[in-house]
Short mmCIF file of C-alpha atoms and ligand atoms in Angstrom, two decimals:
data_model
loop_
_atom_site.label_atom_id
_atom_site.label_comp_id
_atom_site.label_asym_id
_atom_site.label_seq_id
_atom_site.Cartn_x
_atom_site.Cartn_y
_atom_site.Cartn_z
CA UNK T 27 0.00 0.00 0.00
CA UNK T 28 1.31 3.69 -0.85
CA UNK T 29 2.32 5.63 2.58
CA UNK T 30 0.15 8.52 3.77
CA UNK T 31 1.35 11.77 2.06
CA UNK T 32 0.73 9.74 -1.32
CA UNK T 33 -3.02 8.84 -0.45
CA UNK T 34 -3.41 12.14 0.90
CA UNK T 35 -2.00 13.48 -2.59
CA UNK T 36 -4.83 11.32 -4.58
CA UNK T 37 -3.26 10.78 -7.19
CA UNK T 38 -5.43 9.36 -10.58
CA UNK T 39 -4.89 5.50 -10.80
CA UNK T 40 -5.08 6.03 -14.46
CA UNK T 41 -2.97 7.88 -17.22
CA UNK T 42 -4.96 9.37 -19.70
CA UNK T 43 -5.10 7.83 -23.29
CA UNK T 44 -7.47 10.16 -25.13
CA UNK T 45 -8.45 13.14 -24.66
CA UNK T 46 -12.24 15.38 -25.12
CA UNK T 47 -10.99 19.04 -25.42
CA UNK T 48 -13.38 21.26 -24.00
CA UNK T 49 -14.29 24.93 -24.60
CA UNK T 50 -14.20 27.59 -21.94
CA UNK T 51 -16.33 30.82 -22.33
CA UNK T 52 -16.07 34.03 -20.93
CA UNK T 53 -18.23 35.22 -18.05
CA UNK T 54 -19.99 37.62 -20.96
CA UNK T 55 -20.98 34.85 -22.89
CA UNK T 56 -22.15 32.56 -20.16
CA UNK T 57 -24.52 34.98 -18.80
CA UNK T 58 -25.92 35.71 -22.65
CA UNK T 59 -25.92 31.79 -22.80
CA UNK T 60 -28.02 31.35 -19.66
CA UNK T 61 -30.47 34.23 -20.33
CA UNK T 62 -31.05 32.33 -23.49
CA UNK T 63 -31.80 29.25 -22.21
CA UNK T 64 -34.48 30.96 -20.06
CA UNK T 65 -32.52 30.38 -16.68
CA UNK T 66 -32.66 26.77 -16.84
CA UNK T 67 -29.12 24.69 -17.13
CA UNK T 68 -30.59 21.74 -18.71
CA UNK T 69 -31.51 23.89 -22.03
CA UNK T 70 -27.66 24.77 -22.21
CA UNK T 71 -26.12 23.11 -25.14
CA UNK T 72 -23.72 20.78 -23.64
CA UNK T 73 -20.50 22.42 -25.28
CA UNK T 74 -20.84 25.81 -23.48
CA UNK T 75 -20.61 24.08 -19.89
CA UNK T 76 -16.88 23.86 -18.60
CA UNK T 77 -17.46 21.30 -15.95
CA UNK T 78 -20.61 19.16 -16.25
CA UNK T 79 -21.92 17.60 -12.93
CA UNK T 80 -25.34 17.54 -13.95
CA UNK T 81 -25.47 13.36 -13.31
CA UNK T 82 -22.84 11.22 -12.90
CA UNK T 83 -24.90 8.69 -15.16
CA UNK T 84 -24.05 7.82 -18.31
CA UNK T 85 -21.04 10.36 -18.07
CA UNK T 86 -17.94 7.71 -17.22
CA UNK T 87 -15.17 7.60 -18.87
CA UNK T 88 -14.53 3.88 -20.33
CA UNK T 89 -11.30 2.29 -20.15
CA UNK T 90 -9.62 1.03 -23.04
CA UNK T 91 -10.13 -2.53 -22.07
CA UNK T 92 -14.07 -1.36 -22.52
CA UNK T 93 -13.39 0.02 -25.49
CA UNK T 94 -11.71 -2.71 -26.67
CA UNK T 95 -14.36 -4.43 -25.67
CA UNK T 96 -16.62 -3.27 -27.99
CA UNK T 97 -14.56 -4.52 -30.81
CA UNK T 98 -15.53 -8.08 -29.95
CA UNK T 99 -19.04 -7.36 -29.89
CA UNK T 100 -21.37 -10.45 -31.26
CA UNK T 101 -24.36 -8.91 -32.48
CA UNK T 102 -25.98 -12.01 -33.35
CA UNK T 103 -29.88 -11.51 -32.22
CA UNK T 104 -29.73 -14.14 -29.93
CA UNK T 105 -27.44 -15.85 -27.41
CA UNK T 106 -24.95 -13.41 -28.09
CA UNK T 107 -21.21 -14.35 -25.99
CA UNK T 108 -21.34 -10.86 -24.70
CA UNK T 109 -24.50 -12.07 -22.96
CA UNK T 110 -22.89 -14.81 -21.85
CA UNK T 111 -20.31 -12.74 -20.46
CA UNK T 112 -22.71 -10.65 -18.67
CA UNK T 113 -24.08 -13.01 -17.72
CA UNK T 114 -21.24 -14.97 -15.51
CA UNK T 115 -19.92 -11.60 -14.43
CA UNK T 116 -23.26 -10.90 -12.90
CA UNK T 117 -23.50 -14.21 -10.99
CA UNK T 118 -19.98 -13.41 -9.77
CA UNK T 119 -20.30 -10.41 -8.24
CA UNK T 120 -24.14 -10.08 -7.22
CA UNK T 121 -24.47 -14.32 -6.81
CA UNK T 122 -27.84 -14.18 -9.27
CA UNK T 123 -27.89 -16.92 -12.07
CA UNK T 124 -30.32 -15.28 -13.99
CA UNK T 125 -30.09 -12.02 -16.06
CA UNK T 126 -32.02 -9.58 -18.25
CA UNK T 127 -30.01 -7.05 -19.79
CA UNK T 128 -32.39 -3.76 -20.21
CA UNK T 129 -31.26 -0.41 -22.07
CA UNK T 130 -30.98 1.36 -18.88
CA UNK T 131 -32.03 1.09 -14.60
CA UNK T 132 -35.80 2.59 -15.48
CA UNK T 133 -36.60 -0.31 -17.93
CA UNK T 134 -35.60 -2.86 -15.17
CA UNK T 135 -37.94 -1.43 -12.69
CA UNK T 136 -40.67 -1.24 -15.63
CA UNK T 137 -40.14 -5.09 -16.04
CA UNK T 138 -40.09 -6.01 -12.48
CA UNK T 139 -42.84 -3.83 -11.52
CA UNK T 140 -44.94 -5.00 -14.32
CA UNK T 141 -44.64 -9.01 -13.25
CA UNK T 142 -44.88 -8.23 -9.89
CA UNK T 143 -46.92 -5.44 -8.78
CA UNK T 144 -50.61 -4.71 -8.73
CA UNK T 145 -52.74 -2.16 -8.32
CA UNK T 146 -53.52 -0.74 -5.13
CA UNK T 147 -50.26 -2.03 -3.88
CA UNK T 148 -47.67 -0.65 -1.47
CA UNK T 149 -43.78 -0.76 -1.93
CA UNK T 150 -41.44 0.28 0.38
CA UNK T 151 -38.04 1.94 -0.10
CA UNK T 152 -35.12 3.42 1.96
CA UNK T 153 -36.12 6.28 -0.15
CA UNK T 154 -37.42 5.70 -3.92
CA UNK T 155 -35.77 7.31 -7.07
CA UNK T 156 -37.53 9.63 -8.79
CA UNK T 157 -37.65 7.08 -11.78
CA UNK T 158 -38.49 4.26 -9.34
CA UNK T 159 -41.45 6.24 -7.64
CA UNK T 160 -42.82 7.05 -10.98
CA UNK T 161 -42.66 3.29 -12.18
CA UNK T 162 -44.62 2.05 -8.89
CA UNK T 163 -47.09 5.21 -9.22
CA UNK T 164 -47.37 4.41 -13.11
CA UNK T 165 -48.42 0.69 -12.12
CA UNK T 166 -50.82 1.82 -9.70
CA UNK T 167 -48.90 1.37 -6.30
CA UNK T 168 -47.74 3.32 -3.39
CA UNK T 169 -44.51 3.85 -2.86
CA UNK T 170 -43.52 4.52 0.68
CA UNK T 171 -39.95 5.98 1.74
CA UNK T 172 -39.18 4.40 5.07
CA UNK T 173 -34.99 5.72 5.62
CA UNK T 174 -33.93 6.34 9.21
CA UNK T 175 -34.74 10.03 10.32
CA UNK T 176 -31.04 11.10 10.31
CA UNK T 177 -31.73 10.84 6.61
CA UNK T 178 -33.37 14.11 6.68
CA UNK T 179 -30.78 16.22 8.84
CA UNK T 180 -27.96 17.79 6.59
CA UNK T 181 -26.08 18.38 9.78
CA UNK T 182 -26.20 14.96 11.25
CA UNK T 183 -22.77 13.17 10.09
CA UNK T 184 -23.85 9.46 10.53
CA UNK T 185 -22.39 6.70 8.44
CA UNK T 186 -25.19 5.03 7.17
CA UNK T 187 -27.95 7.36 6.32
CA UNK T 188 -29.00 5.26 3.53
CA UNK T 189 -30.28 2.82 5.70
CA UNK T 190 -34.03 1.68 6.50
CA UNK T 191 -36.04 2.39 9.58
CA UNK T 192 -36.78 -1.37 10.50
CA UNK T 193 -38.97 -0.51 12.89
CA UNK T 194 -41.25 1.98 10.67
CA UNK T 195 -40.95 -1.01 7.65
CA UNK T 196 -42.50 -3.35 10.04
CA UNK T 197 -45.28 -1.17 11.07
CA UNK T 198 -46.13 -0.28 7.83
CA UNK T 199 -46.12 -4.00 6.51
CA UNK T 200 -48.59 -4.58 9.98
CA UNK T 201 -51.07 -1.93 9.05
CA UNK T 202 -51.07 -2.76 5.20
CA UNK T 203 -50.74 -6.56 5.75
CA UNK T 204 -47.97 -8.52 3.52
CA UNK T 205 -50.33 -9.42 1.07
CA UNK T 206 -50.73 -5.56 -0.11
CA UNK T 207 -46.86 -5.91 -0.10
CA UNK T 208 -45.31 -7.79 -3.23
CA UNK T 209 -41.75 -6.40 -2.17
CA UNK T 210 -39.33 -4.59 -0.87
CA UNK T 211 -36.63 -2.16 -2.15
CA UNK T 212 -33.48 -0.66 -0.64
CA UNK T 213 -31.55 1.66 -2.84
CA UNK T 214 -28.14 1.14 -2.41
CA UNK T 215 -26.57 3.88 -2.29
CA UNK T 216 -29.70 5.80 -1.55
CA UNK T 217 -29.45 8.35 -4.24
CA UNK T 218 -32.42 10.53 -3.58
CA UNK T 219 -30.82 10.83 0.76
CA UNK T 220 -27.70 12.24 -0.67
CA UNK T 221 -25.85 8.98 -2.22
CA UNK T 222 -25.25 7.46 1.62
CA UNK T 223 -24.69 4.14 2.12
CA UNK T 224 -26.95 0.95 4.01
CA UNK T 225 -24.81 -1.33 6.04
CA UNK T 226 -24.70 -4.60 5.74
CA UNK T 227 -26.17 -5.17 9.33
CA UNK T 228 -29.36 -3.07 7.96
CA UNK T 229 -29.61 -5.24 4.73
CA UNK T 230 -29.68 -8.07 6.85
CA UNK T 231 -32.63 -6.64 9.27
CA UNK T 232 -34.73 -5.97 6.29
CA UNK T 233 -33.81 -9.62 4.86
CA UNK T 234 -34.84 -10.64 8.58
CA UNK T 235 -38.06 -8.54 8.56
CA UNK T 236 -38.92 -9.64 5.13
CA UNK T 237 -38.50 -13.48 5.31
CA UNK T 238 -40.61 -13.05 8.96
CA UNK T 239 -43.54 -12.28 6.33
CA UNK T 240 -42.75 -13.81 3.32
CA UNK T 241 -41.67 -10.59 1.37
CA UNK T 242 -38.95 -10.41 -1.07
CA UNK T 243 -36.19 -8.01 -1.38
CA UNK T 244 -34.91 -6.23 -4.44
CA UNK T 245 -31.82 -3.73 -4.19
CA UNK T 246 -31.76 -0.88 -6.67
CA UNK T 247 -27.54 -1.96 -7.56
CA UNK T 248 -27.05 1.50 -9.25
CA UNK T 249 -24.27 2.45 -7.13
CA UNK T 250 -23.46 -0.87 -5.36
CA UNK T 251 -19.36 -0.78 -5.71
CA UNK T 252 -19.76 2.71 -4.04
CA UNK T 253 -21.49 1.33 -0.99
CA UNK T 254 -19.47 -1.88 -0.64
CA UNK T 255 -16.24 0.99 -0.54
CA UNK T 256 -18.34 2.87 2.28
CA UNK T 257 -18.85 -0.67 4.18
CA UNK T 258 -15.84 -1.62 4.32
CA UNK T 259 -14.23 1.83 5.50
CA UNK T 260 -17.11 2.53 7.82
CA UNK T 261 -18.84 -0.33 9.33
CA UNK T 262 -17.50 -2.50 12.20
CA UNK T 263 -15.18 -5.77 11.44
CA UNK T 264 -15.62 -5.04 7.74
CA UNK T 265 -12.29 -3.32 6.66
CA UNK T 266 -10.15 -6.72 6.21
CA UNK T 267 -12.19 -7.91 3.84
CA UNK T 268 -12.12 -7.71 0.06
CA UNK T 269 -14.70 -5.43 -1.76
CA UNK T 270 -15.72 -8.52 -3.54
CA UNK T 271 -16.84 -10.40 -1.25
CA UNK T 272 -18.90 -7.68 1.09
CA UNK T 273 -21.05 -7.18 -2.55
CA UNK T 274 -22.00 -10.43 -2.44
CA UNK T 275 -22.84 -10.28 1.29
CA UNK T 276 -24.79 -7.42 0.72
CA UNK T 277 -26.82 -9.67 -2.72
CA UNK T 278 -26.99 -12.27 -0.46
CA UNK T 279 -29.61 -10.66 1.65
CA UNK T 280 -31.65 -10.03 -1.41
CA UNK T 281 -33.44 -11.87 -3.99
CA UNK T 282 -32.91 -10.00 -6.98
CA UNK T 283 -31.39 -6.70 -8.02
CA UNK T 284 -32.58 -3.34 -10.39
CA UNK T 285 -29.47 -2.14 -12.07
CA UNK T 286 -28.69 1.15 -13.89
CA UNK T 287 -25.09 0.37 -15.59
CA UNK T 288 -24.52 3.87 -16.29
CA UNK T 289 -23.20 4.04 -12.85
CA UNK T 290 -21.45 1.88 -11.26
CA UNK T 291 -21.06 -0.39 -14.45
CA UNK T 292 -18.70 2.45 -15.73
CA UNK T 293 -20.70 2.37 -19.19
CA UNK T 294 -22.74 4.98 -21.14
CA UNK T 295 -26.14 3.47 -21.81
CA UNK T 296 -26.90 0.02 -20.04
CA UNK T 297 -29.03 -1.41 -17.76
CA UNK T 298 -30.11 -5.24 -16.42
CA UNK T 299 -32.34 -7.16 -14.26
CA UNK T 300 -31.05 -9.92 -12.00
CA UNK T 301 -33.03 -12.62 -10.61
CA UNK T 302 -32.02 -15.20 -8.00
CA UNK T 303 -35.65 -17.25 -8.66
CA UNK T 304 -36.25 -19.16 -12.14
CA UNK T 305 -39.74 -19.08 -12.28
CA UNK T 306 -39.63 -15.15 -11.90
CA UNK T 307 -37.25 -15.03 -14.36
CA UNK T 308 -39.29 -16.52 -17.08
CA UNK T 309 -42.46 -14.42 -15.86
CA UNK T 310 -40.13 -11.77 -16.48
CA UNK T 311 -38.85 -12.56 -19.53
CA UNK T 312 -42.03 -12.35 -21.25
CA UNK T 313 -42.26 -8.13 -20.36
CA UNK T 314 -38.53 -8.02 -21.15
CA UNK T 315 -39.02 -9.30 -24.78
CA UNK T 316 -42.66 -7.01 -25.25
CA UNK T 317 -40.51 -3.44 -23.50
CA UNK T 318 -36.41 -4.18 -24.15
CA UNK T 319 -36.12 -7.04 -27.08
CA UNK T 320 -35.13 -11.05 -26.58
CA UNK T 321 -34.18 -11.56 -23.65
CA UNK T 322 -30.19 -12.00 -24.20
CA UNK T 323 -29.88 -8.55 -25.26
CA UNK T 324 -32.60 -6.45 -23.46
CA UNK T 325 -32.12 -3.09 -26.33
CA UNK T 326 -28.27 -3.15 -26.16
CA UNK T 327 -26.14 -3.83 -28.91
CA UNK T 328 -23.88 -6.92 -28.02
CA UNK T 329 -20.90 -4.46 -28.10
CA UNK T 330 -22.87 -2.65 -24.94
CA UNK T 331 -23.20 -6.13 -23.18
CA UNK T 332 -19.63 -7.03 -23.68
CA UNK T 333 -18.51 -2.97 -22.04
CA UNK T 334 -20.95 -3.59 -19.07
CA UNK T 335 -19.43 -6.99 -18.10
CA UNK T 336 -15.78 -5.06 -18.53
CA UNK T 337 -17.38 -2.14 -16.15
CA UNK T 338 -18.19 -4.57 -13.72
CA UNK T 339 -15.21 -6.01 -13.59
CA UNK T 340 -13.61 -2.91 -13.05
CA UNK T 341 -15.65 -1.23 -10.62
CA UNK T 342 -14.95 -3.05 -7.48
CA UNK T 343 -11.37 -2.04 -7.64
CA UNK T 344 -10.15 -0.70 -4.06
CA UNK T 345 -7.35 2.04 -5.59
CA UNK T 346 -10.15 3.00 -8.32
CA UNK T 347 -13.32 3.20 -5.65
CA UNK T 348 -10.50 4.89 -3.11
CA UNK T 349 -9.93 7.47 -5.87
CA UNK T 350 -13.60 8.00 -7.02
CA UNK T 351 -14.95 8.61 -2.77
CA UNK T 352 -11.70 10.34 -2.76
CA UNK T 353 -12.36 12.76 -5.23
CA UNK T 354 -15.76 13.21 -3.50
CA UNK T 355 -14.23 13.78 -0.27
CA UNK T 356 -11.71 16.54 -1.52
CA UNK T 357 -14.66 18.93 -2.83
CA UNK T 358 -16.88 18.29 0.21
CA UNK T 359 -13.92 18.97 2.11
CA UNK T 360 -12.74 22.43 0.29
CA UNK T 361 -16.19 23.45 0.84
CA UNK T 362 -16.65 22.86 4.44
CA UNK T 363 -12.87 24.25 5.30
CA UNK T 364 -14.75 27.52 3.65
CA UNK T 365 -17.83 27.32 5.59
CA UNK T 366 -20.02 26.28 2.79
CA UNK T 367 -23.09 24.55 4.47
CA UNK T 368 -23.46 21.06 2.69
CA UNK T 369 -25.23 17.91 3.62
CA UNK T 370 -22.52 15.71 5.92
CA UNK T 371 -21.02 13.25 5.18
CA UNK T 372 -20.88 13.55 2.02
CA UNK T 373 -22.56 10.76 -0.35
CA UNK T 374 -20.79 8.18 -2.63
CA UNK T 375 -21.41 10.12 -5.86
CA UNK T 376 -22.08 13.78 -5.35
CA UNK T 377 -21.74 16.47 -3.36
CA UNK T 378 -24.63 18.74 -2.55
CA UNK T 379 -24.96 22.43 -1.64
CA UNK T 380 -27.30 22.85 1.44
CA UNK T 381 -28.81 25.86 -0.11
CA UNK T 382 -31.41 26.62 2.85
CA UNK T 383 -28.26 27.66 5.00
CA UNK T 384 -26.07 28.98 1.65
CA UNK T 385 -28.99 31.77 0.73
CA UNK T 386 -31.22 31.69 3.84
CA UNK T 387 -32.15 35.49 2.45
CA UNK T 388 -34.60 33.82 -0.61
CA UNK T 389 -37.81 31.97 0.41
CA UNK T 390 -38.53 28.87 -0.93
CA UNK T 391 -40.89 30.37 -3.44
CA UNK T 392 -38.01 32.10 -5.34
CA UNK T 393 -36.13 28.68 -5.98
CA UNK T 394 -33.03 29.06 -3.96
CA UNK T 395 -31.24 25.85 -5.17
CA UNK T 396 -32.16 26.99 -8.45
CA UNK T 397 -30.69 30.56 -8.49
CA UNK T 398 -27.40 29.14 -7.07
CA UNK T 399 -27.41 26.87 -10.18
CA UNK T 400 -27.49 29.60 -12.29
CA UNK T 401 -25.37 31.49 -10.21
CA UNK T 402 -22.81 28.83 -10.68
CA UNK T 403 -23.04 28.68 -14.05
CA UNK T 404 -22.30 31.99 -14.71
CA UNK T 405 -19.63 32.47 -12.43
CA UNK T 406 -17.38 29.18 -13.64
CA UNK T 407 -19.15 27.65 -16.42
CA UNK T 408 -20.16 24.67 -14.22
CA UNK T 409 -23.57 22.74 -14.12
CA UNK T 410 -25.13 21.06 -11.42
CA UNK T 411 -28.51 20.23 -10.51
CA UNK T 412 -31.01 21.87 -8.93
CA UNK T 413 -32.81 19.50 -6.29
CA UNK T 414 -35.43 21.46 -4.30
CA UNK T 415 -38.62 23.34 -4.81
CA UNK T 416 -38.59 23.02 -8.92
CA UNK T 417 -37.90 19.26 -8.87
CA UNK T 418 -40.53 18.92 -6.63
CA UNK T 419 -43.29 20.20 -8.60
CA UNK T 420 -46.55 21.29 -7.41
CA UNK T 421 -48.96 19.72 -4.84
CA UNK T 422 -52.04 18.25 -6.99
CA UNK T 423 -54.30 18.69 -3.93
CA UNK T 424 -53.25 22.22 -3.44
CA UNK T 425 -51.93 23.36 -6.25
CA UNK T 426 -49.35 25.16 -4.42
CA UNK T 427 -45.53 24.67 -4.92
CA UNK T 428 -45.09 20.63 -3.05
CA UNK T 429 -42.00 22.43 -0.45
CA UNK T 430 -39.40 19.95 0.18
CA UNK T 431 -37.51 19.39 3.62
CA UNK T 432 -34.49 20.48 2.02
CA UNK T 433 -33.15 22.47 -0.65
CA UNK T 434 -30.27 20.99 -2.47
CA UNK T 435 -27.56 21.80 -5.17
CA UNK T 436 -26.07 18.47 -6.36
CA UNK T 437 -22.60 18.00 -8.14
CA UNK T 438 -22.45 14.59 -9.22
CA UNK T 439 -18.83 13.58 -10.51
CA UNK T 440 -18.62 11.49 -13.41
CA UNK T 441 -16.63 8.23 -12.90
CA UNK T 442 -12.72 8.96 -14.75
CA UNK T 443 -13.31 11.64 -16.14
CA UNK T 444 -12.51 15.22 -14.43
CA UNK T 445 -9.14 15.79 -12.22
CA UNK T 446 -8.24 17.18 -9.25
CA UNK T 447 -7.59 20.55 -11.20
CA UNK T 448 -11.52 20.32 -12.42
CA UNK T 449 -12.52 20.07 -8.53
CA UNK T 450 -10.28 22.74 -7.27
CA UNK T 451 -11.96 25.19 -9.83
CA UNK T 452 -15.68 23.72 -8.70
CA UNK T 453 -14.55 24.86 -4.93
CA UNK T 454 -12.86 28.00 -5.70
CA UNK T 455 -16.01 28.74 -7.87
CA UNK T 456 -18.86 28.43 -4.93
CA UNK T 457 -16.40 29.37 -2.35
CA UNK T 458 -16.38 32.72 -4.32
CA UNK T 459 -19.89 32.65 -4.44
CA UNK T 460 -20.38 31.78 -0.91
CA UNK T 461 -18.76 35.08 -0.07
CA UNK T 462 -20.77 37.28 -2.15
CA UNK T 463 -24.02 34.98 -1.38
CA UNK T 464 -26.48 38.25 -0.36
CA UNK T 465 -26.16 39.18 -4.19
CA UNK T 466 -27.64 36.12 -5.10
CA UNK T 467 -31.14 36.57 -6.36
CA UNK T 468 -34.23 34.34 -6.60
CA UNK T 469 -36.00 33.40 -10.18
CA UNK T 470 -39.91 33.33 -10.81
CA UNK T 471 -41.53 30.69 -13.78
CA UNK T 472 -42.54 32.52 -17.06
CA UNK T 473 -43.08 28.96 -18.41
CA UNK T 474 -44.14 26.31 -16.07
CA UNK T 475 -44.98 23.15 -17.92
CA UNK T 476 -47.75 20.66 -15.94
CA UNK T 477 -45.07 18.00 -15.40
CA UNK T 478 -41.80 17.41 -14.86
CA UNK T 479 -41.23 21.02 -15.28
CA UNK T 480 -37.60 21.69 -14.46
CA UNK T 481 -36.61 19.96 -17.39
CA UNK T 482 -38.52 22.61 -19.67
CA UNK T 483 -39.15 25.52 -17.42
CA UNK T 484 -38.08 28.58 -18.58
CA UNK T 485 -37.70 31.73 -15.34
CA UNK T 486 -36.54 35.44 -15.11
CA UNK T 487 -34.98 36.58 -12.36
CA UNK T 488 -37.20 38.53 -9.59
N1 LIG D 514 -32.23 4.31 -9.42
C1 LIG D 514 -31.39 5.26 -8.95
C2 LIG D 514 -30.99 5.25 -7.51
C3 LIG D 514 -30.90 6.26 -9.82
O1 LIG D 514 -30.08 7.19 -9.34
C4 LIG D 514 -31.29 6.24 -11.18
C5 LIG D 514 -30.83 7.27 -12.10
C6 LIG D 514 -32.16 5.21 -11.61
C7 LIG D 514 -32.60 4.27 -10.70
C8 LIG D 514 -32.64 5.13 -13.04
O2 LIG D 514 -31.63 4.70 -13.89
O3 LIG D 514 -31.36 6.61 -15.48
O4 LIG D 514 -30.49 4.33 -16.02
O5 LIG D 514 -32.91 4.77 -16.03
N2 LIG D 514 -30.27 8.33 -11.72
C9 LIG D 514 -29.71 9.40 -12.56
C10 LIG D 514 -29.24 10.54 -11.68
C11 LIG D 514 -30.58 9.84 -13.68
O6 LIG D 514 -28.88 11.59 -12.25
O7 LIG D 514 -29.21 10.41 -10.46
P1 LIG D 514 -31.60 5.14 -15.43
#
């Protein structure tokens, strides 16, 4: 292992091969830019942000054994060897025989949801994905978030906010009754809480809970490499072991697993179910082939099989995962050294801005997170994502804005692809801002489409 000034140092555990040259505008042009895009980052053109940190989905940075990878793709239509690949990769790592590779994580849910769950049904979560809640909504269900409460406190450094509330799950599966409950879910790491990690002692009380009633569980395996890193620094008796071997500890306790590749599978587009049961699998099957194609390519190409099963080879390696938290770590760290209020610790995969405490001049009305998006945008040329009021959308029985608890700016790294350089200039950037916060104003809608409107919105400032 290296000695201490050399892990403090973080150095990349990678050279770079190829290079993506990227533009940098003037502070003139972004603010003309922004204006244009009616104050909203996601109608920027992608080639007139600096530093994107919109998602770190879809946005890693393949290696060239990937992209050699994709050389031996077999694009036969079925029983490709890239599936085959996949296929004993997956059983490897997660310990499920049986696999159905989907274009990306949402299509997963959409096939397990639609063999499993039925109308008027309840499913419970640590907390659900925005993609996940609309899935279970879309079939008819309830989704119910059911994390611990330190979930919900910013300032409350615990290691494993991601985990579930036993205690509130079984109550909830009492006054429902297991029958209303087809399954469970625990998103690891819980992306929607601020990318913190469940413990393995937690995955095992909700297997325990579960079995007591005859409920299976399903783990949303977006960002599983990231928590197995997180176990095995934080959690008691767990740092001897190999990263390996606490995932498939933590797959044990589960009977199946939702997976969106385009994180922790170190690919751009890719998804796949996992199934531990064979008589779900072939109930499954028959969605997969109607939504995603036969059921050895799920709508990849075998070229995208064959750079998933690469990914996931990759991903569980300690001096890569050590870099990747690292990196995390360094920005949350700059920030707090400046007294930048952000939510502690900081997650797996992103950072994010407590913006309650960063502008607690502008009500919730005027979109807080979202002005400091903007804000950062025009100051560096950096996107991140606005995860407050706007996001949330409007209360149907009210009509009024639907307030969240808290009011978040996220800046999700991409896997490989930005360096410690990129970060430093992130930090400097809202550190600046930080200091000049009581100039930062609010925005007001003068387009507010019905649904999913920060995507579309368009705002002037107030
Ligand atoms: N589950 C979690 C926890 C996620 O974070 C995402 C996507 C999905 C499921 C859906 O996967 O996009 O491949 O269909 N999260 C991205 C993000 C979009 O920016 O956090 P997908």
């Amino acid at each position: 292992m290296s000695d201490a000034w050399e892990e403090e140092l973080l150095a990349e555990p990678y050279r770079i091969k190829v290079i993506e040259p990227v533009r940098r505008t003037t502070r003139q042009e972004r603010e003309e830019l922004i204006r244009r895009a009616g104050y909203n980052p996601f109608r920027l053109p992608a080639e007139a942000v600096y530093i994107d940190l919109l998602t770190d989905s879809g946005t890693s940075a393949m290696s060239d054994r990937q992209w050699a990878g994709l050389m031996i793709g077999d694009e036969s239509y079925a029983g490709s060897r890239n599936f085959y690949h996949l296929q004993a990769t997956v059983e490897r790592i997660f310990g499920f025989p049986h696999v159905i590779p989907t274009h990306q994580g949402r299509a997963a849910e959409n096939v397990l949801f639609t063999t499993l769950l039925k109308e008027g049904q309840v499913v419970p979560n640590n907390m659900h994905f925005d993609t996940t809640k609309a899935h279970v909504l879309h079939k008819g269900g309830r989704p119910v978030d059911c994390p611990v409460t330190a979930a919900y406190d910013p300032t409350q450094p615990e290691p494993f906010k991601g985990n579930v509330d036993l205690g509130k799950l079984e109550e909830l599966i009492r006054t429902e009754g297991p029958a209303k409950i087809p399954f469970l879910m625990v998103t690891a790491t819980c992306n929607s809480g601020g990318g913190q990690p469940v413990s393995l002692a937690n995955l095992r009380g909700v297997k325990e809970v579960a079995s007591r009633y005859g409920i299976p569980v399903f783990i949303d395996a977006c960002r599983f490499a990231e928590n197995a890193y997180f176990i095995k620094q934080r959690e008691p008796g767990q740092a001897g072991r190999s990263l390996g071997e606490i995932a498939r500890e933590m797959f044990s306790y589960a009977d199946g697993c939702t997976m969106s590749a385009k994180k922790d599978a170190l690919v751009n587009i890719g998804g796949f179910l996992a199934l531990r049961d064979e008589q779900l699998y072939r109930e499954a099957s028959v969605w997969a082939v109607l939504f995603e194609g036969f059921p050895t390519y799920g709508g990849l190409a075998g070229r995208d099989l064959e750079a998933m099963a690469r990914g996931l080879e990759e991903v569980l390696d300690e001096s890569y995962l050590a870099h990747r938290i690292g990196q995390v770590e360094y920005l949350a760290r700059r920030l707090l050294q400046a007294g930048v209020p952000i939510v502690e610790p900081p997650g797996g995969h992103a950072v994010y801005v407590d913006v309650r405490r960063f502008l607690p001049h502008l009500p919730q009305g005027q979109f807080p997170a979202w002005a400091l998006s903007v804000a950062l945008y025009v100051e560096a040329g950096v996107r991140s994502v606005e995860v407050g009021t706007v996001l949330a959308g409007r209360d149907p029985a009210t009509g009024d804005h639907d307030y969240p608890r808290l009011e978040l700016l996220r800046l999700a790294i991409p896997r490989r692809v930005y360096t410690q350089t990129h970060l430093e200039l992130v930090a400097r950037a809202i550190i600046r801002l930080y200091g000049q916060r009581d100039r930062i104003k609010g925005f007001r809608f003068t387009f507010e489409p019905p649904v999913l409107r920060h995507f579309t919105a368009r705002f002037e400032p107030v």
